[in-house]
PDB file of N, CA and C in Angstrom:
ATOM      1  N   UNK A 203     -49.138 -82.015-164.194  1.00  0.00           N
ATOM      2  CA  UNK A 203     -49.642 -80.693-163.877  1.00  0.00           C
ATOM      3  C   UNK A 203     -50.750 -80.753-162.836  1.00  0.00           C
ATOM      4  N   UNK A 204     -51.782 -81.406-163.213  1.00  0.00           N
ATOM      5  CA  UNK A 204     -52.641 -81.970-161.897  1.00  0.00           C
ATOM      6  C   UNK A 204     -52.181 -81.585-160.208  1.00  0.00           C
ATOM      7  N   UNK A 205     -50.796 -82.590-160.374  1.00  0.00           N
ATOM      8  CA  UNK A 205     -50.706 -82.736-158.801  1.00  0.00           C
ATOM      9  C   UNK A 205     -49.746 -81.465-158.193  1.00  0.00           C
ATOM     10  N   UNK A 206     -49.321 -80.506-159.469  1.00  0.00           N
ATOM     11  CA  UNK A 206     -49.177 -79.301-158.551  1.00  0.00           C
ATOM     12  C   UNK A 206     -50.250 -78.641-158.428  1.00  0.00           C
ATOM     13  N   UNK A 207     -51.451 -78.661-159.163  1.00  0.00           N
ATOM     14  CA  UNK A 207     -52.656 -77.640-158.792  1.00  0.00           C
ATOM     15  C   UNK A 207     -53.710 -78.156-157.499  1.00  0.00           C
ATOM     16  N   UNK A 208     -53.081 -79.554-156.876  1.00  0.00           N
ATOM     17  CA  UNK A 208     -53.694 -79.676-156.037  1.00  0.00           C
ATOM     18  C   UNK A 208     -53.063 -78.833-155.110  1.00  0.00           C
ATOM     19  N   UNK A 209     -51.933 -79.091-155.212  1.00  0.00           N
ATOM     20  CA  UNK A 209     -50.961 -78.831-153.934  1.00  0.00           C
ATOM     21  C   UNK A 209     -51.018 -77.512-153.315  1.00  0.00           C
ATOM     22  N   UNK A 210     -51.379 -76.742-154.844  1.00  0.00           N
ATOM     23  CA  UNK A 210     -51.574 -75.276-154.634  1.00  0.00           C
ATOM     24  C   UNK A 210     -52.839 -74.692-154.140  1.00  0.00           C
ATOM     25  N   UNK A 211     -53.843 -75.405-154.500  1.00  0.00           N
ATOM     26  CA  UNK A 211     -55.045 -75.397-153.530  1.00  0.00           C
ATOM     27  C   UNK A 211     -55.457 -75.643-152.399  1.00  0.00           C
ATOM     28  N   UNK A 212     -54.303 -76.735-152.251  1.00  0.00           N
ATOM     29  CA  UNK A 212     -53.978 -77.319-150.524  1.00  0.00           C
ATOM     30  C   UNK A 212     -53.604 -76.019-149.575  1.00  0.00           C
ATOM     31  N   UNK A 213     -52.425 -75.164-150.240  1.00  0.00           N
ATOM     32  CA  UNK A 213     -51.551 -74.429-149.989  1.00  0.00           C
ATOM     33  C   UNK A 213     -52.530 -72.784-149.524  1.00  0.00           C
ATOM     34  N   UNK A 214     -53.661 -73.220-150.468  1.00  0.00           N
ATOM     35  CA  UNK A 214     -54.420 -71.623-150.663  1.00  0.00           C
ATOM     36  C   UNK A 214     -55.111 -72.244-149.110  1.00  0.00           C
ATOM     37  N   UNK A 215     -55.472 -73.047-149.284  1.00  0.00           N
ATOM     38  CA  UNK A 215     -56.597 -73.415-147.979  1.00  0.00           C
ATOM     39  C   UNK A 215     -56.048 -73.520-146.297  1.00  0.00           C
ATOM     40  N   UNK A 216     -54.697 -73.327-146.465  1.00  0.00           N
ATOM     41  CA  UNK A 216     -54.130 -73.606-145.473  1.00  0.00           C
ATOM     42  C   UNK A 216     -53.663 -72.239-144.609  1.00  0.00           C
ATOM     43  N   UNK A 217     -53.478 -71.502-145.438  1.00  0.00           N
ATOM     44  CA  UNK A 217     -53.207 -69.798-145.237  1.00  0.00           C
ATOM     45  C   UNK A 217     -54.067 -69.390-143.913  1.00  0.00           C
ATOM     46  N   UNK A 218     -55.257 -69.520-143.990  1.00  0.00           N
ATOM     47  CA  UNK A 218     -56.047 -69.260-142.886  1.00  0.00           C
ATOM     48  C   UNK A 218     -55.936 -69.974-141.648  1.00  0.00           C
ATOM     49  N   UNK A 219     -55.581 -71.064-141.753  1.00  0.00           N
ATOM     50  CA  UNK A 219     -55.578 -71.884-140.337  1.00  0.00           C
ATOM     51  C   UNK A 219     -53.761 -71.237-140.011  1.00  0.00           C
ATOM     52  N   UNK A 220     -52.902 -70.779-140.729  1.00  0.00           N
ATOM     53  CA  UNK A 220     -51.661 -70.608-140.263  1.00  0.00           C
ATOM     54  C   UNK A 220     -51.732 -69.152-139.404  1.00  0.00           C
ATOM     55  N   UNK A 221     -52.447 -68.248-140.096  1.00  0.00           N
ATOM     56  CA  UNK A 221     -52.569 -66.783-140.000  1.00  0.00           C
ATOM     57  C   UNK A 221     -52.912 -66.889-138.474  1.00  0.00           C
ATOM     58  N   UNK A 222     -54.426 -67.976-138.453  1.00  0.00           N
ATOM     59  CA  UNK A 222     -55.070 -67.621-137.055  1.00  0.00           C
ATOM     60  C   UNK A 222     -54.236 -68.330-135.892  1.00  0.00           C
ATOM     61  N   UNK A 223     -53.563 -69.492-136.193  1.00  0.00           N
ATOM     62  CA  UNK A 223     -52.439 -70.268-135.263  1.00  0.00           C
ATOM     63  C   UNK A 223     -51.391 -68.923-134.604  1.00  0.00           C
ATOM     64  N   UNK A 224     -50.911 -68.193-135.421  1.00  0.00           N
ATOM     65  CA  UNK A 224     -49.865 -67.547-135.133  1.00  0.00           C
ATOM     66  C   UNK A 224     -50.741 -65.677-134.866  1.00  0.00           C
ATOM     67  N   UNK A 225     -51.916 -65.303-134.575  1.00  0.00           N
ATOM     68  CA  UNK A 225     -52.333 -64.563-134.168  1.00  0.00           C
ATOM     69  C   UNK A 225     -51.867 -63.396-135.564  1.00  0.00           C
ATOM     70  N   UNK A 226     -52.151 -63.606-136.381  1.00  0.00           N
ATOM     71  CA  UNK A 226     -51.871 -62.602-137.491  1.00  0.00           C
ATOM     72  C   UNK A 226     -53.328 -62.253-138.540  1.00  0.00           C
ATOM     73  N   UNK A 227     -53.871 -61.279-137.895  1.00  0.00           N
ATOM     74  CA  UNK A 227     -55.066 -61.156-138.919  1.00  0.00           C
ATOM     75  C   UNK A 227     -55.048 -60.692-140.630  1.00  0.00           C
ATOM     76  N   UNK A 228     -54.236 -60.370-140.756  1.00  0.00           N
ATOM     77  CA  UNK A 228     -53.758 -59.928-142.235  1.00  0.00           C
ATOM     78  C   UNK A 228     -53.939 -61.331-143.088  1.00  0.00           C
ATOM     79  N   UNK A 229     -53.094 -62.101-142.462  1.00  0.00           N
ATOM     80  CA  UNK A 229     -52.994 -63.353-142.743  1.00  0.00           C
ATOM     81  C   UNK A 229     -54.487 -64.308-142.921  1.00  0.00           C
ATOM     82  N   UNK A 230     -54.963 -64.092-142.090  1.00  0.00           N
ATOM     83  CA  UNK A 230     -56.097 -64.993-141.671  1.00  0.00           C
ATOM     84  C   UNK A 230     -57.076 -63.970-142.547  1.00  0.00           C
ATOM     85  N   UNK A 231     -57.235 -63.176-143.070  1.00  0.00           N
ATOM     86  CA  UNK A 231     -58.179 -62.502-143.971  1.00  0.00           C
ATOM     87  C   UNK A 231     -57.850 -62.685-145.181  1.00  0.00           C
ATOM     88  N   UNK A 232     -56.097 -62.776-145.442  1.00  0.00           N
ATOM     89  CA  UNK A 232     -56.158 -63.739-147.039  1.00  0.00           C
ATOM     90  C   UNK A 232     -56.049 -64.988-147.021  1.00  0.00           C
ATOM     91  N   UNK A 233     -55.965 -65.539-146.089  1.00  0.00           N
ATOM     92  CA  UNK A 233     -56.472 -67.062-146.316  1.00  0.00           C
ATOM     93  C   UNK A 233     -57.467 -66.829-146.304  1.00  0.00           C
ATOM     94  N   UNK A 234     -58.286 -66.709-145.667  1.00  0.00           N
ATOM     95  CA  UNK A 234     -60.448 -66.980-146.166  1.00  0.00           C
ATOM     96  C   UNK A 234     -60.384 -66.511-147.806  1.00  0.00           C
ATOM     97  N   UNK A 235     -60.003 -65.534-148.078  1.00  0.00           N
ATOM     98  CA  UNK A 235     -60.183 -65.032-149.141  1.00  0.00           C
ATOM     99  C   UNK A 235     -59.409 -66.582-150.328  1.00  0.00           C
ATOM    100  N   UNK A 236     -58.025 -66.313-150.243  1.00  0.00           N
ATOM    101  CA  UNK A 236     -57.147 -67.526-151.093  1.00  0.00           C
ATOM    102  C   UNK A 236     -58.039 -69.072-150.703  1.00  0.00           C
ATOM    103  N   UNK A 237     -58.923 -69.173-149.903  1.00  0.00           N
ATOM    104  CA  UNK A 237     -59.330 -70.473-149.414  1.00  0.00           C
ATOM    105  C   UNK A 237     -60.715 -70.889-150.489  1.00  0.00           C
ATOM    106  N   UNK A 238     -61.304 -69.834-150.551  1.00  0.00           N
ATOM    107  CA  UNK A 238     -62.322 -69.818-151.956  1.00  0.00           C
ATOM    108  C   UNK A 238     -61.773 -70.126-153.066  1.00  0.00           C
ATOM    109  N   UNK A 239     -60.550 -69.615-153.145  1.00  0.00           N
ATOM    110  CA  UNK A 239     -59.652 -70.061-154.536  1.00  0.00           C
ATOM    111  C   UNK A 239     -59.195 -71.538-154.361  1.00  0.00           C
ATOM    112  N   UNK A 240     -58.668 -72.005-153.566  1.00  0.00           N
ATOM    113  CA  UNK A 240     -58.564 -73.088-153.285  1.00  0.00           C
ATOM    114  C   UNK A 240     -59.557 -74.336-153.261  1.00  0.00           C
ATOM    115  N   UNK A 241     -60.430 -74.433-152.782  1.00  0.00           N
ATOM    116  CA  UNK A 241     -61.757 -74.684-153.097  1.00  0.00           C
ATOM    117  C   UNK A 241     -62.222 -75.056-154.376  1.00  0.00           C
ATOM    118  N   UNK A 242     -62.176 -73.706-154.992  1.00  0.00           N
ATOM    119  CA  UNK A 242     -62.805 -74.243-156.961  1.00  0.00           C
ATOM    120  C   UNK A 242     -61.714 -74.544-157.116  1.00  0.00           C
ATOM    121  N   UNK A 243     -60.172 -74.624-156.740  1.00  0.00           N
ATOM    122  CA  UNK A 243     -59.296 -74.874-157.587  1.00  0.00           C
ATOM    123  C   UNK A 243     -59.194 -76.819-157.433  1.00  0.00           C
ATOM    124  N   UNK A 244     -59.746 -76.951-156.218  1.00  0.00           N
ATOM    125  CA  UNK A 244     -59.356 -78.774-156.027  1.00  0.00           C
ATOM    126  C   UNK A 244     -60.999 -79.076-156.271  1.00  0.00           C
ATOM    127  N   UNK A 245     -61.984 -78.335-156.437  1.00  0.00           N
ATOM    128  CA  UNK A 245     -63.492 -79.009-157.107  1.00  0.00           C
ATOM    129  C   UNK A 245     -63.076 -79.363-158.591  1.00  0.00           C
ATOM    130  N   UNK A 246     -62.481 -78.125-158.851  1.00  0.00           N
ATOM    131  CA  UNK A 246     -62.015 -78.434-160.639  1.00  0.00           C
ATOM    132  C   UNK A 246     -61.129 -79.663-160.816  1.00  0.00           C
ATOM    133  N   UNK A 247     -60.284 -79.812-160.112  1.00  0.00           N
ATOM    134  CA  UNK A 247     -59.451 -80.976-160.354  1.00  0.00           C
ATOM    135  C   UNK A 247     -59.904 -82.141-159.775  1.00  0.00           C
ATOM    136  N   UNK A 248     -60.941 -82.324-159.097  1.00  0.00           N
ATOM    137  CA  UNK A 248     -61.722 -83.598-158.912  1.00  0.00           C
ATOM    138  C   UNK A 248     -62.731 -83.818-159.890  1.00  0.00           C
ATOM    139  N   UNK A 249     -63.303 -83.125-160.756  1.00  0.00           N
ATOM    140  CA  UNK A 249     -63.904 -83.069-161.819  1.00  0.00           C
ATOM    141  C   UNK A 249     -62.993 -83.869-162.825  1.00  0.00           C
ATOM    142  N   UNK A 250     -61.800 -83.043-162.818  1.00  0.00           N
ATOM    143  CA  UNK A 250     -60.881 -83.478-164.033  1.00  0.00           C
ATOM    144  C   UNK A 250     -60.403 -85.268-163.250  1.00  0.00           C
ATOM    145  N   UNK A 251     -60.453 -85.609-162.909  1.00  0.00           N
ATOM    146  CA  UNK A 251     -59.843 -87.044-161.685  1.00  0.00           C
ATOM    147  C   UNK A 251     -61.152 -87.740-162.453  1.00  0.00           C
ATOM    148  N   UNK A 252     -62.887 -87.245-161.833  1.00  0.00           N
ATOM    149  CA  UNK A 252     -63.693 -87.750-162.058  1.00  0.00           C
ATOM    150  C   UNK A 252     -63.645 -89.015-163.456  1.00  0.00           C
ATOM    151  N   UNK A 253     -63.690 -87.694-164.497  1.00  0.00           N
ATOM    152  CA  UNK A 253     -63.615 -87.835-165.893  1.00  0.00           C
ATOM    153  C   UNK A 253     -62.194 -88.786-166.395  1.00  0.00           C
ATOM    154  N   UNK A 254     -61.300 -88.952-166.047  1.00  0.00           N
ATOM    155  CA  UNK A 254     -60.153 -89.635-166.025  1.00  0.00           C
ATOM    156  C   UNK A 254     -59.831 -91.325-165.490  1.00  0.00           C
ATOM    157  N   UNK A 255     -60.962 -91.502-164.781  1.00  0.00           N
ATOM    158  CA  UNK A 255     -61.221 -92.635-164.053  1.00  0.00           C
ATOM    159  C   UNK A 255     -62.333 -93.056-164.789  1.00  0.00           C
TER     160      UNK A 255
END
């Protein structure tokens, strides 16, 4: 389960760099937004990595 919640945090963080590549501001305003989610979502799972090691 881990390594899909990275992936999905990868996924949140990436939204914004795609939006602004392809000139789409809609896009590029929910990535910043999904990119915060992304963020606590791979801090949390380096926490959980931390503790596991």
């Amino acid at each position: 389960m881990a390594g899909n919640q990275k992936s999905k945090a990868k996924a949140e963080q990436a939204k914004e760099a795609v939006g602004r590549a392809v000139g789409n501001e809609r896009m590029t305003a929910e990535g910043r937004a999904e990119q915060t989610k992304g963020d606590a979502r791979q801090a949390k799972e380096k926490g959980k990595d931390a503790f596991r090691h």
